[in-house]
Amino acid sequence: MNTGDLHSLASSITAVASPFRNYLSDVYEKYRLLDDGVVADYIPELALAKPEWFGICVVTKNGQVFDVGECDQLFTIQSISKAFVYGLALEDHGREYVNTKVSVEPTGEAFNAIVLDEKTNRPYNPMVNAGAIATSDLIKGKGATERLKRILDMFKRYTGRAHDINVPVFLSEKATGNRNRAMAYLMLNFGMVSERVEETLDLYFQQCSILVNARDLGMMAGTLANGGINPVTGERAIDERYVQDVISVMLTCGMYDYSGEWVYRVGMPAKSGVGGGITAVAPGKLGIGTFSPPLDSKGNSVRGIKICEELAKDFGLHLFNVAKPDRVLEDWIAGTGDADTW
Ligand code: DON
């Protein structure tokens, strides 16, 4: 058995024995029967999701993976894709040029608001639909196929595995996405997207239809927590220079018109999606991926928010936390100290 196999075996054994896994199982059970929220149906195919689906995955900076519940259940990434495509656009064009097409200001509005900055005609940020469409328009490639492949290859670097698209969801959104179409043509009028606007709309609908699971979301967040390097595979997914840009905008804009309360109550850069996913980053510590389809009125997963709140509170993961947390993360993961007597 080589060193790498020994390392992964050690990690998995630690993971099985760690009190942290028992903690995750407890919070999973605490919220498993919570039945608030409604499964999205404005994209008809999304209504097929089962409200009881629920998975949690935590990936630490040093590559330990803790998952509970339905972490293999596939669902469409939806808006979570926006944060990562924003990072790819920054790599393609650099900060200065991307900022001429999309700002970094929270809107305080819903994710699908048709609003542009009145002074600059830019969409406010890359996390809302308008800003995401402008960001997707920036992804380089000779044509639709190459641009989509670059996005899929990027996600493979983040998660360590290849991804497919849920074609029925893509076609369902393409057929009903007239609000996004209106935004795209309004931005074309102001030069915020290029003439290839229809190709970009298809690219955006396809990126939102990429199939992921809760473990993928944990890996993606763990990669950002680890400075852009996947902590399990060791592969770099994003230029280190742009990790700060991505997680800063996730913190201020990632939860839409819940972002202010999110920063106040959770305090971790995060991105939600109407497919029921949330990915949250504790920089330098860990990434969290949750999946549960029932959404609140702002389009965020009800159970996912509860899990992130509990983890932030119990392990002091809030970016601005200065008090000693109730539970010392390292002890709970390693199974040392008072974690054994919790
Ligand atoms: O464009 C849309 O409306 C969807 N493809 C994505 C929206 C979304 O995920 C909002 N997040 N909570």
Short mmCIF file of C-alpha atoms and ligand atoms in Angstrom, two decimals:
data_model
loop_
_atom_site.label_atom_id
_atom_site.label_comp_id
_atom_site.label_asym_id
_atom_site.label_seq_id
_atom_site.Cartn_x
_atom_site.Cartn_y
_atom_site.Cartn_z
CA MET A 1 0.00 0.00 0.00
CA ASN A 2 1.59 3.33 -1.01
CA THR A 3 1.79 6.47 1.15
CA GLY A 4 -1.17 8.07 -0.60
CA ASP A 5 -3.39 5.06 0.10
CA LEU A 6 -2.24 5.03 3.72
CA HIS A 7 -3.08 8.72 4.03
CA SER A 8 -6.56 8.29 2.63
CA LEU A 9 -7.15 5.20 4.75
CA ALA A 10 -6.01 7.09 7.85
CA SER A 11 -8.28 10.00 6.96
CA SER A 12 -11.28 7.78 6.44
CA ILE A 13 -10.65 5.91 9.71
CA THR A 14 -10.22 9.25 11.55
CA ALA A 15 -13.38 10.44 9.90
CA VAL A 16 -15.32 7.38 11.03
CA ALA A 17 -14.00 7.62 14.63
CA SER A 18 -14.15 11.45 14.86
CA PRO A 19 -16.73 13.05 17.23
CA PHE A 20 -17.21 15.58 14.44
CA ARG A 21 -18.99 12.97 12.34
CA ASN A 22 -21.27 12.18 15.30
CA TYR A 23 -21.94 15.91 15.65
CA LEU A 24 -22.90 16.14 11.96
CA SER A 25 -25.20 13.13 12.35
CA ASP A 26 -26.89 14.85 15.29
CA VAL A 27 -27.56 18.13 13.47
CA TYR A 28 -28.72 16.12 10.44
CA GLU A 29 -31.28 14.31 12.61
CA LYS A 30 -32.23 17.59 14.30
CA TYR A 31 -33.34 19.12 10.98
CA ARG A 32 -34.20 16.04 8.89
CA LEU A 33 -37.93 16.32 9.69
CA LEU A 34 -38.07 20.11 9.39
CA ASP A 35 -40.66 20.56 6.64
CA ASP A 36 -40.67 24.34 6.10
CA GLY A 37 -40.10 25.64 2.57
CA VAL A 38 -41.27 24.75 -0.93
CA VAL A 39 -39.49 22.92 -3.78
CA ALA A 40 -38.86 25.30 -6.72
CA ASP A 41 -41.22 24.86 -9.67
CA TYR A 42 -40.79 28.03 -11.79
CA ILE A 43 -38.47 25.84 -13.82
CA PRO A 44 -40.94 22.96 -14.19
CA GLU A 45 -38.35 20.16 -14.12
CA LEU A 46 -37.10 21.31 -10.69
CA ALA A 47 -40.46 20.33 -9.18
CA LEU A 48 -39.48 16.66 -9.53
CA ALA A 49 -37.12 16.93 -6.52
CA LYS A 50 -38.18 15.12 -3.32
CA PRO A 51 -38.57 17.49 -0.33
CA GLU A 52 -37.12 14.87 2.03
CA TRP A 53 -33.76 14.72 0.24
CA PHE A 54 -31.11 16.02 2.66
CA GLY A 55 -27.33 15.72 2.66
CA ILE A 56 -24.43 17.44 4.43
CA CYS A 57 -20.74 17.25 3.53
CA VAL A 58 -17.81 19.00 5.25
CA VAL A 59 -14.37 18.99 3.62
CA THR A 60 -11.49 20.21 5.74
CA LYS A 61 -8.48 22.18 4.46
CA ASN A 62 -6.32 19.10 4.91
CA GLY A 63 -8.61 16.88 2.88
CA GLN A 64 -10.77 15.08 5.44
CA VAL A 65 -14.31 14.45 4.17
CA PHE A 66 -17.31 14.04 6.47
CA ASP A 67 -20.66 13.32 4.86
CA VAL A 68 -24.10 12.53 6.29
CA GLY A 69 -27.39 11.77 4.55
CA GLU A 70 -28.03 11.82 0.81
CA CYS A 71 -24.61 13.09 -0.30
CA ASP A 72 -24.70 11.12 -3.57
CA GLN A 73 -28.10 12.40 -4.67
CA LEU A 74 -27.62 14.41 -7.85
CA PHE A 75 -29.35 17.76 -8.42
CA THR A 76 -28.73 20.80 -10.61
CA ILE A 77 -26.24 23.32 -9.28
CA GLN A 78 -28.27 26.35 -10.46
CA SER A 79 -27.02 29.66 -9.01
CA ILE A 80 -24.14 28.08 -7.11
CA SER A 81 -22.45 27.86 -10.51
CA LYS A 82 -22.35 31.66 -10.68
CA ALA A 83 -19.62 32.08 -8.04
CA PHE A 84 -17.30 29.63 -9.81
CA VAL A 85 -17.97 30.91 -13.33
CA TYR A 86 -17.18 34.40 -11.96
CA GLY A 87 -13.77 33.03 -10.94
CA LEU A 88 -13.22 31.64 -14.45
CA ALA A 89 -14.19 35.01 -15.99
CA LEU A 90 -11.62 36.71 -13.74
CA GLU A 91 -8.99 34.24 -14.91
CA ASP A 92 -10.00 34.89 -18.57
CA HIS A 93 -10.05 38.71 -18.44
CA GLY A 94 -8.62 39.99 -15.14
CA ARG A 95 -10.30 42.03 -12.42
CA GLU A 96 -10.30 45.41 -14.19
CA TYR A 97 -12.08 44.30 -17.37
CA VAL A 98 -14.62 42.06 -15.61
CA ASN A 99 -15.52 45.02 -13.40
CA THR A 100 -16.47 47.05 -16.50
CA LYS A 101 -19.20 44.45 -17.21
CA VAL A 102 -20.38 43.55 -13.69
CA SER A 103 -20.05 45.37 -10.38
CA VAL A 104 -19.64 43.85 -6.90
CA GLU A 105 -22.44 45.60 -5.06
CA PRO A 106 -25.23 43.71 -3.25
CA THR A 107 -28.65 44.67 -4.58
CA GLY A 108 -30.88 43.85 -1.62
CA GLU A 109 -33.25 42.60 -4.31
CA ALA A 110 -34.37 39.12 -5.33
CA PHE A 111 -32.03 37.00 -7.48
CA ASN A 112 -34.12 37.61 -10.60
CA ALA A 113 -34.60 41.38 -10.24
CA ILE A 114 -34.33 43.29 -13.53
CA VAL A 115 -32.14 46.09 -12.23
CA LEU A 116 -28.91 47.65 -13.52
CA ASP A 117 -26.71 50.34 -11.96
CA GLU A 118 -28.26 53.58 -13.33
CA LYS A 119 -24.91 55.37 -13.58
CA THR A 120 -22.84 52.64 -15.27
CA ASN A 121 -25.58 50.35 -16.70
CA ARG A 122 -23.71 47.41 -15.16
CA PRO A 123 -25.52 44.56 -13.39
CA TYR A 124 -24.86 44.96 -9.66
CA ASN A 125 -23.02 41.72 -8.95
CA PRO A 126 -22.21 38.29 -10.48
CA MET A 127 -24.41 36.38 -8.02
CA VAL A 128 -27.79 37.69 -9.27
CA ASN A 129 -29.13 36.43 -12.60
CA ALA A 130 -28.33 39.61 -14.54
CA GLY A 131 -24.72 39.72 -13.33
CA ALA A 132 -24.31 35.98 -13.85
CA ILE A 133 -25.45 36.22 -17.47
CA ALA A 134 -22.97 39.05 -18.05
CA THR A 135 -20.28 36.92 -16.39
CA SER A 136 -21.10 33.82 -18.47
CA ASP A 137 -20.83 36.03 -21.56
CA LEU A 138 -17.19 36.64 -20.65
CA ILE A 139 -16.18 32.96 -20.72
CA LYS A 140 -13.72 32.52 -23.56
CA GLY A 141 -13.99 29.87 -26.27
CA LYS A 142 -14.26 29.55 -30.06
CA GLY A 143 -17.92 28.56 -29.78
CA ALA A 144 -20.64 27.22 -27.51
CA THR A 145 -19.12 23.74 -27.20
CA GLU A 146 -15.66 24.95 -26.17
CA ARG A 147 -17.05 27.52 -23.72
CA LEU A 148 -19.22 24.90 -22.03
CA LYS A 149 -16.30 22.43 -21.94
CA ARG A 150 -14.13 25.03 -20.19
CA ILE A 151 -16.83 25.44 -17.51
CA LEU A 152 -17.23 21.68 -17.07
CA ASP A 153 -13.45 21.21 -16.88
CA MET A 154 -13.31 23.92 -14.21
CA PHE A 155 -15.89 22.15 -12.05
CA LYS A 156 -13.97 18.89 -12.48
CA ARG A 157 -10.91 20.62 -11.00
CA TYR A 158 -13.00 21.76 -8.01
CA THR A 159 -14.73 18.43 -7.32
CA GLY A 160 -12.27 15.84 -8.62
CA ARG A 161 -14.83 14.24 -10.94
CA ALA A 162 -16.47 14.83 -14.36
CA HIS A 163 -19.96 16.35 -14.48
CA ASP A 164 -22.96 15.95 -16.78
CA ILE A 165 -25.81 18.30 -17.57
CA ASN A 166 -29.43 17.55 -16.75
CA VAL A 167 -30.74 18.17 -20.27
CA PRO A 168 -34.47 18.18 -19.34
CA VAL A 169 -33.76 20.93 -16.77
CA PHE A 170 -31.73 22.87 -19.35
CA LEU A 171 -34.51 22.61 -21.95
CA SER A 172 -37.15 23.40 -19.30
CA GLU A 173 -35.35 26.62 -18.36
CA LYS A 174 -34.56 27.53 -21.98
CA ALA A 175 -38.29 27.25 -22.74
CA THR A 176 -39.42 29.32 -19.72
CA GLY A 177 -36.44 31.67 -19.18
CA ASN A 178 -37.97 34.80 -20.71
CA ARG A 179 -37.19 36.97 -17.68
CA ASN A 180 -33.51 36.12 -18.08
CA ARG A 181 -33.84 36.70 -21.84
CA ALA A 182 -35.24 40.16 -21.14
CA MET A 183 -32.31 40.94 -18.81
CA ALA A 184 -29.81 39.71 -21.39
CA TYR A 185 -31.22 41.92 -24.17
CA LEU A 186 -31.44 44.93 -21.84
CA MET A 187 -27.72 44.40 -21.09
CA LEU A 188 -26.99 43.97 -24.81
CA ASN A 189 -28.56 47.40 -25.30
CA PHE A 190 -26.03 48.85 -22.83
CA GLY A 191 -23.06 46.84 -24.10
CA MET A 192 -22.80 44.71 -20.94
CA VAL A 193 -23.09 41.51 -22.96
CA SER A 194 -21.87 40.74 -26.50
CA GLU A 195 -23.81 40.13 -29.69
CA ARG A 196 -23.58 36.36 -29.00
CA VAL A 197 -26.34 36.86 -26.45
CA GLU A 198 -28.39 33.78 -27.45
CA GLU A 199 -25.30 31.53 -27.22
CA THR A 200 -24.57 33.06 -23.80
CA LEU A 201 -28.12 32.47 -22.59
CA ASP A 202 -27.83 28.79 -23.57
CA LEU A 203 -24.44 28.63 -21.83
CA TYR A 204 -25.94 30.16 -18.68
CA PHE A 205 -28.93 27.78 -18.71
CA GLN A 206 -26.54 24.84 -19.24
CA GLN A 207 -24.14 25.88 -16.44
CA CYS A 208 -27.15 26.09 -14.09
CA SER A 209 -28.15 22.56 -15.17
CA ILE A 210 -24.82 20.93 -14.26
CA LEU A 211 -25.43 17.93 -12.00
CA VAL A 212 -23.72 17.93 -8.59
CA ASN A 213 -24.24 16.37 -5.16
CA ALA A 214 -23.68 17.60 -1.59
CA ARG A 215 -20.19 16.08 -1.55
CA ASP A 216 -19.26 18.07 -4.69
CA LEU A 217 -20.45 21.28 -2.98
CA GLY A 218 -18.35 20.46 0.09
CA MET A 219 -15.34 19.84 -2.15
CA MET A 220 -15.88 23.10 -4.04
CA ALA A 221 -16.10 25.09 -0.81
CA GLY A 222 -13.15 23.16 0.65
CA THR A 223 -11.13 24.10 -2.43
CA LEU A 224 -11.87 27.80 -1.91
CA ALA A 225 -11.10 27.41 1.82
CA ASN A 226 -7.75 25.93 0.76
CA GLY A 227 -6.74 28.89 -1.42
CA GLY A 228 -8.04 27.40 -4.68
CA ILE A 229 -6.40 23.95 -4.42
CA ASN A 230 -8.64 20.90 -4.06
CA PRO A 231 -7.59 19.56 -0.61
CA VAL A 232 -8.17 15.93 -1.62
CA THR A 233 -6.70 15.77 -5.16
CA GLY A 234 -4.14 18.57 -4.74
CA GLU A 235 -5.18 20.07 -8.11
CA ARG A 236 -5.46 23.86 -8.43
CA ALA A 237 -9.00 24.84 -9.53
CA ILE A 238 -8.63 28.64 -9.59
CA ASP A 239 -5.76 31.13 -9.72
CA GLU A 240 -4.96 31.99 -6.08
CA ARG A 241 -5.19 35.72 -6.94
CA TYR A 242 -8.95 35.48 -7.51
CA VAL A 243 -10.07 33.35 -4.54
CA GLN A 244 -10.47 36.53 -2.44
CA ASP A 245 -12.63 38.12 -5.16
CA VAL A 246 -14.93 35.11 -5.37
CA ILE A 247 -15.43 34.60 -1.62
CA SER A 248 -15.80 38.34 -0.96
CA VAL A 249 -18.70 38.58 -3.39
CA MET A 250 -20.14 35.32 -2.05
CA LEU A 251 -20.12 36.86 1.44
CA THR A 252 -21.85 40.11 0.48
CA CYS A 253 -24.13 38.88 -2.34
CA GLY A 254 -24.30 35.08 -2.36
CA MET A 255 -27.59 34.74 -0.46
CA TYR A 256 -29.36 37.60 -2.31
CA ASP A 257 -31.83 39.59 -0.24
CA TYR A 258 -30.97 37.37 2.75
CA SER A 259 -27.27 38.28 2.47
CA GLY A 260 -27.31 40.90 5.24
CA GLU A 261 -28.91 38.53 7.76
CA TRP A 262 -26.66 35.72 6.51
CA VAL A 263 -23.50 37.71 7.25
CA TYR A 264 -24.96 38.66 10.65
CA ARG A 265 -26.03 35.13 11.64
CA VAL A 266 -23.57 32.85 9.79
CA GLY A 267 -20.72 35.04 8.53
CA MET A 268 -19.28 32.65 5.92
CA PRO A 269 -18.96 33.31 2.16
CA ALA A 270 -21.74 31.21 0.62
CA LYS A 271 -23.81 30.63 -2.49
CA SER A 272 -27.26 29.08 -2.74
CA GLY A 273 -29.13 27.56 -5.68
CA VAL A 274 -32.82 26.90 -6.34
CA GLY A 275 -31.97 23.22 -6.85
CA GLY A 276 -31.59 23.13 -3.04
CA GLY A 277 -27.83 23.41 -2.63
CA ILE A 278 -25.74 25.70 -0.41
CA THR A 279 -21.95 25.88 -0.49
CA ALA A 280 -20.28 27.79 2.37
CA VAL A 281 -16.60 28.57 2.99
CA ALA A 282 -14.70 28.92 6.27
CA PRO A 283 -11.46 30.30 4.78
CA GLY A 284 -8.38 28.41 5.90
CA LYS A 285 -10.54 25.86 7.75
CA LEU A 286 -13.19 23.98 5.75
CA GLY A 287 -15.94 23.95 3.18
CA ILE A 288 -19.58 22.98 3.72
CA GLY A 289 -21.97 21.56 1.16
CA THR A 290 -25.64 21.02 1.95
CA PHE A 291 -28.50 19.78 -0.19
CA SER A 292 -32.21 19.98 0.66
CA PRO A 293 -34.74 21.10 -2.00
CA PRO A 294 -37.37 22.99 0.09
CA LEU A 295 -36.61 26.73 -0.28
CA ASP A 296 -37.61 29.78 1.75
CA SER A 297 -39.23 32.85 0.18
CA LYS A 298 -35.82 34.16 -0.92
CA GLY A 299 -34.87 31.00 -2.81
CA ASN A 300 -32.47 29.57 -0.21
CA SER A 301 -32.56 26.01 1.20
CA VAL A 302 -34.31 26.06 4.61
CA ARG A 303 -32.44 23.05 6.07
CA GLY A 304 -29.16 24.20 4.50
CA ILE A 305 -29.33 27.57 6.25
CA LYS A 306 -30.02 25.86 9.60
CA ILE A 307 -26.99 23.56 9.21
CA CYS A 308 -24.66 26.45 8.33
CA GLU A 309 -25.97 28.49 11.28
CA GLU A 310 -25.35 25.58 13.70
CA LEU A 311 -21.82 24.89 12.44
CA ALA A 312 -20.90 28.59 12.52
CA LYS A 313 -22.22 28.98 16.07
CA ASP A 314 -20.83 25.75 17.54
CA PHE A 315 -17.35 25.89 15.99
CA GLY A 316 -16.85 29.67 15.77
CA LEU A 317 -16.74 29.68 11.97
CA HIS A 318 -18.15 33.23 11.60
CA LEU A 319 -15.46 35.35 9.88
CA PHE A 320 -15.67 37.95 12.66
CA ASN A 321 -15.88 35.55 15.60
CA VAL A 322 -13.42 36.52 18.36
CA ALA A 323 -14.84 34.48 21.27
CA LYS A 324 -13.55 30.96 22.05
CA PRO A 325 -16.06 28.62 20.39
CA ASP A 326 -18.09 26.09 22.37
CA ARG A 327 -16.34 23.37 20.38
CA VAL A 328 -12.71 23.55 19.18
CA LEU A 329 -12.89 22.31 15.59
CA GLU A 330 -9.48 20.64 15.58
CA ASP A 331 -10.30 18.68 18.77
CA TRP A 332 -13.65 17.49 17.39
CA ILE A 333 -12.13 16.40 14.11
CA ALA A 334 -9.14 14.70 15.75
CA GLY A 335 -11.26 13.26 18.60
CA THR A 336 -9.02 14.73 21.30
CA GLY A 337 -9.59 17.04 24.28
CA ASP A 338 -13.09 17.43 25.62
CA ALA A 339 -14.56 16.46 22.28
CA ASP A 340 -14.67 12.84 23.48
CA THR A 341 -16.97 13.78 26.32
CA TRP A 342 -19.43 15.95 24.43
O1 DON B 1 -31.73 31.73 -13.71
C1 DON B 1 -32.42 31.18 -12.84
O2 DON B 1 -33.45 31.68 -12.39
C2 DON B 1 -31.93 29.83 -12.28
N1 DON B 1 -31.23 29.09 -13.33
C3 DON B 1 -31.00 30.07 -11.14
C4 DON B 1 -31.62 30.84 -10.00
C5 DON B 1 -31.11 30.43 -8.64
O3 DON B 1 -30.57 29.36 -8.44
C6 DON B 1 -31.35 31.39 -7.51
N2 DON B 1 -30.74 30.91 -6.29
N3 DON B 1 -31.30 30.76 -5.23
#
